[in-house]
Amino acid sequence: MTKKKVVLASGTFDLLHLGHVKYLEAAKKAGGENVKLVVIVARDNVAERRKGGKPVMSEDQRRALVETLKVVDEAVLG
């Protein structure tokens, strides 16, 4: 049985856009073959500190949206 490598990527992902998708594609590609991409989506309080205001979308919405991307194997709040 071949072990899968795990690549982690993180971000706020408030108002997901093409730049986010390209970033996640590059992260998965960097892991090579047989890789699992796990994305850590910033919690609301972290997003607020980073962006200087409340996020447009809630943490649950942002996580769910990121997880729908074909390149993402799993998205978690962190």
Short mmCIF file of N, CA and C in Angstrom, two decimals:
data_model
loop_
_atom_site.label_atom_id
_atom_site.label_comp_id
_atom_site.label_asym_id
_atom_site.label_seq_id
_atom_site.Cartn_x
_atom_site.Cartn_y
_atom_site.Cartn_z
N MET A 1 0.85 -1.18 0.00
CA MET A 1 0.00 0.00 0.00
C MET A 1 0.90 1.25 0.00
N THR A 2 0.64 2.15 -0.92
CA THR A 2 1.43 3.37 -1.03
C THR A 2 0.85 4.44 -0.11
N LYS A 3 1.73 5.04 0.68
CA LYS A 3 1.30 6.13 1.54
C LYS A 3 1.06 7.38 0.71
N LYS A 4 0.03 8.13 1.06
CA LYS A 4 -0.22 9.41 0.42
C LYS A 4 0.51 10.50 1.17
N LYS A 5 1.14 11.39 0.43
CA LYS A 5 1.71 12.59 1.04
C LYS A 5 0.56 13.53 1.33
N VAL A 6 0.72 14.33 2.37
CA VAL A 6 -0.28 15.34 2.69
C VAL A 6 0.38 16.71 2.55
N VAL A 7 -0.27 17.56 1.78
CA VAL A 7 0.17 18.94 1.63
C VAL A 7 -0.87 19.82 2.30
N LEU A 8 -0.38 20.76 3.14
CA LEU A 8 -1.28 21.70 3.80
C LEU A 8 -1.17 23.06 3.12
N ALA A 9 -2.30 23.71 2.96
CA ALA A 9 -2.35 25.08 2.47
C ALA A 9 -3.34 25.81 3.38
N SER A 10 -3.12 27.10 3.56
CA SER A 10 -4.02 27.84 4.44
C SER A 10 -4.34 29.21 3.86
N GLY A 11 -5.43 29.77 4.35
CA GLY A 11 -5.81 31.11 3.92
C GLY A 11 -7.15 31.49 4.49
N THR A 12 -7.54 32.71 4.20
CA THR A 12 -8.84 33.22 4.64
C THR A 12 -9.94 32.81 3.67
N PHE A 13 -9.68 32.95 2.38
CA PHE A 13 -10.59 32.56 1.31
C PHE A 13 -11.94 33.26 1.40
N ASP A 14 -11.92 34.52 1.81
CA ASP A 14 -13.15 35.31 1.86
C ASP A 14 -13.37 35.90 0.47
N LEU A 15 -14.43 35.53 -0.14
CA LEU A 15 -14.72 35.82 -1.55
C LEU A 15 -13.70 35.12 -2.44
N LEU A 16 -13.87 33.84 -2.53
CA LEU A 16 -13.00 32.96 -3.31
C LEU A 16 -12.86 33.47 -4.74
N HIS A 17 -11.62 33.48 -5.26
CA HIS A 17 -11.39 33.97 -6.61
C HIS A 17 -10.34 33.10 -7.31
N LEU A 18 -10.08 33.38 -8.58
CA LEU A 18 -9.17 32.58 -9.39
C LEU A 18 -7.77 32.49 -8.77
N GLY A 19 -7.30 33.55 -8.16
CA GLY A 19 -5.99 33.52 -7.50
C GLY A 19 -5.93 32.45 -6.42
N HIS A 20 -7.01 32.28 -5.66
CA HIS A 20 -7.07 31.23 -4.65
C HIS A 20 -6.96 29.85 -5.30
N VAL A 21 -7.70 29.66 -6.39
CA VAL A 21 -7.70 28.36 -7.07
C VAL A 21 -6.30 28.04 -7.59
N LYS A 22 -5.65 29.01 -8.20
CA LYS A 22 -4.28 28.81 -8.72
C LYS A 22 -3.30 28.48 -7.59
N TYR A 23 -3.45 29.17 -6.46
CA TYR A 23 -2.61 28.92 -5.27
C TYR A 23 -2.78 27.47 -4.79
N LEU A 24 -4.02 27.00 -4.73
CA LEU A 24 -4.28 25.65 -4.25
C LEU A 24 -3.81 24.60 -5.27
N GLU A 25 -3.96 24.88 -6.55
CA GLU A 25 -3.45 23.97 -7.58
C GLU A 25 -1.92 23.85 -7.47
N ALA A 26 -1.26 24.97 -7.27
CA ALA A 26 0.20 24.97 -7.14
C ALA A 26 0.64 24.22 -5.88
N ALA A 27 -0.10 24.38 -4.80
CA ALA A 27 0.23 23.68 -3.56
C ALA A 27 0.14 22.17 -3.75
N LYS A 28 -0.92 21.73 -4.40
CA LYS A 28 -1.06 20.28 -4.62
C LYS A 28 0.02 19.77 -5.56
N LYS A 29 0.31 20.51 -6.60
CA LYS A 29 1.34 20.11 -7.57
C LYS A 29 2.71 20.01 -6.90
N ALA A 30 2.98 20.90 -5.96
CA ALA A 30 4.27 20.92 -5.27
C ALA A 30 4.51 19.62 -4.49
N GLY A 31 3.43 18.95 -4.11
CA GLY A 31 3.55 17.71 -3.35
C GLY A 31 3.94 16.50 -4.19
N GLY A 32 3.88 16.65 -5.51
CA GLY A 32 4.22 15.54 -6.39
C GLY A 32 3.04 14.61 -6.61
N GLU A 33 3.36 13.35 -6.87
CA GLU A 33 2.32 12.36 -7.16
C GLU A 33 1.73 11.80 -5.87
N ASN A 34 0.51 11.30 -6.01
CA ASN A 34 -0.19 10.64 -4.90
C ASN A 34 -0.24 11.51 -3.64
N VAL A 35 -0.76 12.73 -3.81
CA VAL A 35 -0.78 13.69 -2.71
C VAL A 35 -2.22 14.05 -2.34
N LYS A 36 -2.42 14.30 -1.07
CA LYS A 36 -3.71 14.75 -0.55
C LYS A 36 -3.55 16.21 -0.14
N LEU A 37 -4.43 17.08 -0.66
CA LEU A 37 -4.38 18.49 -0.30
C LEU A 37 -5.41 18.79 0.78
N VAL A 38 -4.92 19.20 1.94
CA VAL A 38 -5.77 19.61 3.05
C VAL A 38 -5.62 21.12 3.19
N VAL A 39 -6.75 21.82 3.19
CA VAL A 39 -6.74 23.28 3.27
C VAL A 39 -7.28 23.70 4.63
N ILE A 40 -6.51 24.56 5.29
CA ILE A 40 -6.93 25.12 6.58
C ILE A 40 -7.51 26.51 6.30
N VAL A 41 -8.79 26.64 6.58
CA VAL A 41 -9.50 27.90 6.36
C VAL A 41 -9.54 28.67 7.67
N ALA A 42 -9.12 29.92 7.62
CA ALA A 42 -9.05 30.75 8.82
C ALA A 42 -10.42 30.91 9.49
N ARG A 43 -10.42 30.84 10.79
CA ARG A 43 -11.63 31.10 11.56
C ARG A 43 -12.00 32.58 11.43
N ASP A 44 -13.25 32.90 11.74
CA ASP A 44 -13.74 34.28 11.60
C ASP A 44 -12.90 35.29 12.38
N ASN A 45 -12.51 34.94 13.61
CA ASN A 45 -11.74 35.90 14.41
C ASN A 45 -10.36 36.16 13.82
N VAL A 46 -9.75 35.14 13.23
CA VAL A 46 -8.45 35.30 12.57
C VAL A 46 -8.62 36.12 11.30
N ALA A 47 -9.64 35.82 10.53
CA ALA A 47 -9.91 36.56 9.30
C ALA A 47 -10.14 38.04 9.60
N GLU A 48 -10.85 38.31 10.67
CA GLU A 48 -11.13 39.70 11.06
C GLU A 48 -9.84 40.43 11.42
N ARG A 49 -8.95 39.76 12.15
CA ARG A 49 -7.66 40.38 12.50
C ARG A 49 -6.81 40.64 11.26
N ARG A 50 -6.77 39.66 10.35
CA ARG A 50 -5.94 39.79 9.14
C ARG A 50 -6.47 40.86 8.19
N LYS A 51 -7.79 40.93 8.05
CA LYS A 51 -8.38 41.82 7.05
C LYS A 51 -8.82 43.17 7.63
N GLY A 52 -8.82 43.28 8.95
CA GLY A 52 -9.21 44.54 9.57
C GLY A 52 -10.71 44.79 9.58
N GLY A 53 -11.49 43.76 9.38
CA GLY A 53 -12.95 43.86 9.40
C GLY A 53 -13.56 42.48 9.33
N LYS A 54 -14.85 42.43 9.59
CA LYS A 54 -15.54 41.14 9.55
C LYS A 54 -15.49 40.55 8.14
N PRO A 55 -15.31 39.22 8.05
CA PRO A 55 -15.33 38.60 6.73
C PRO A 55 -16.73 38.70 6.10
N VAL A 56 -16.76 38.72 4.79
CA VAL A 56 -18.03 38.79 4.06
C VAL A 56 -18.81 37.49 4.25
N MET A 57 -18.10 36.38 4.20
CA MET A 57 -18.72 35.06 4.36
C MET A 57 -18.29 34.45 5.68
N SER A 58 -19.17 33.66 6.29
CA SER A 58 -18.84 33.02 7.56
C SER A 58 -17.79 31.93 7.35
N GLU A 59 -17.14 31.54 8.42
CA GLU A 59 -16.11 30.51 8.34
C GLU A 59 -16.66 29.21 7.78
N ASP A 60 -17.87 28.85 8.17
CA ASP A 60 -18.47 27.61 7.67
C ASP A 60 -18.74 27.67 6.17
N GLN A 61 -19.20 28.84 5.70
CA GLN A 61 -19.44 29.02 4.27
C GLN A 61 -18.13 28.96 3.49
N ARG A 62 -17.11 29.63 4.01
CA ARG A 62 -15.81 29.64 3.32
C ARG A 62 -15.21 28.25 3.26
N ARG A 63 -15.29 27.51 4.37
CA ARG A 63 -14.75 26.14 4.39
C ARG A 63 -15.50 25.26 3.40
N ALA A 64 -16.82 25.33 3.40
CA ALA A 64 -17.63 24.50 2.51
C ALA A 64 -17.34 24.82 1.04
N LEU A 65 -17.19 26.09 0.73
CA LEU A 65 -16.90 26.50 -0.64
C LEU A 65 -15.53 25.99 -1.10
N VAL A 66 -14.53 26.14 -0.25
CA VAL A 66 -13.18 25.67 -0.59
C VAL A 66 -13.20 24.15 -0.81
N GLU A 67 -13.94 23.44 0.01
CA GLU A 67 -13.97 21.98 -0.10
C GLU A 67 -14.63 21.51 -1.39
N THR A 68 -15.44 22.34 -2.03
CA THR A 68 -16.07 21.94 -3.28
C THR A 68 -15.10 21.98 -4.46
N LEU A 69 -13.96 22.64 -4.30
CA LEU A 69 -13.00 22.72 -5.40
C LEU A 69 -12.41 21.36 -5.70
N LYS A 70 -12.31 21.03 -6.96
CA LYS A 70 -11.83 19.72 -7.41
C LYS A 70 -10.44 19.39 -6.86
N VAL A 71 -9.59 20.39 -6.76
CA VAL A 71 -8.20 20.18 -6.34
C VAL A 71 -8.09 19.88 -4.83
N VAL A 72 -9.08 20.25 -4.06
CA VAL A 72 -9.04 20.12 -2.59
C VAL A 72 -9.61 18.77 -2.17
N ASP A 73 -8.84 18.06 -1.34
CA ASP A 73 -9.30 16.78 -0.82
C ASP A 73 -10.06 16.93 0.50
N GLU A 74 -9.67 17.93 1.28
CA GLU A 74 -10.32 18.16 2.57
C GLU A 74 -10.08 19.60 2.98
N ALA A 75 -11.10 20.21 3.57
CA ALA A 75 -10.95 21.57 4.10
C ALA A 75 -11.42 21.57 5.55
N VAL A 76 -10.61 22.18 6.40
CA VAL A 76 -10.90 22.22 7.83
C VAL A 76 -10.76 23.66 8.33
N LEU A 77 -11.42 23.95 9.44
CA LEU A 77 -11.27 25.26 10.07
C LEU A 77 -10.07 25.21 11.01
N GLY A 78 -9.31 26.28 11.02
CA GLY A 78 -8.15 26.28 11.91
C GLY A 78 -7.68 27.66 12.25
#
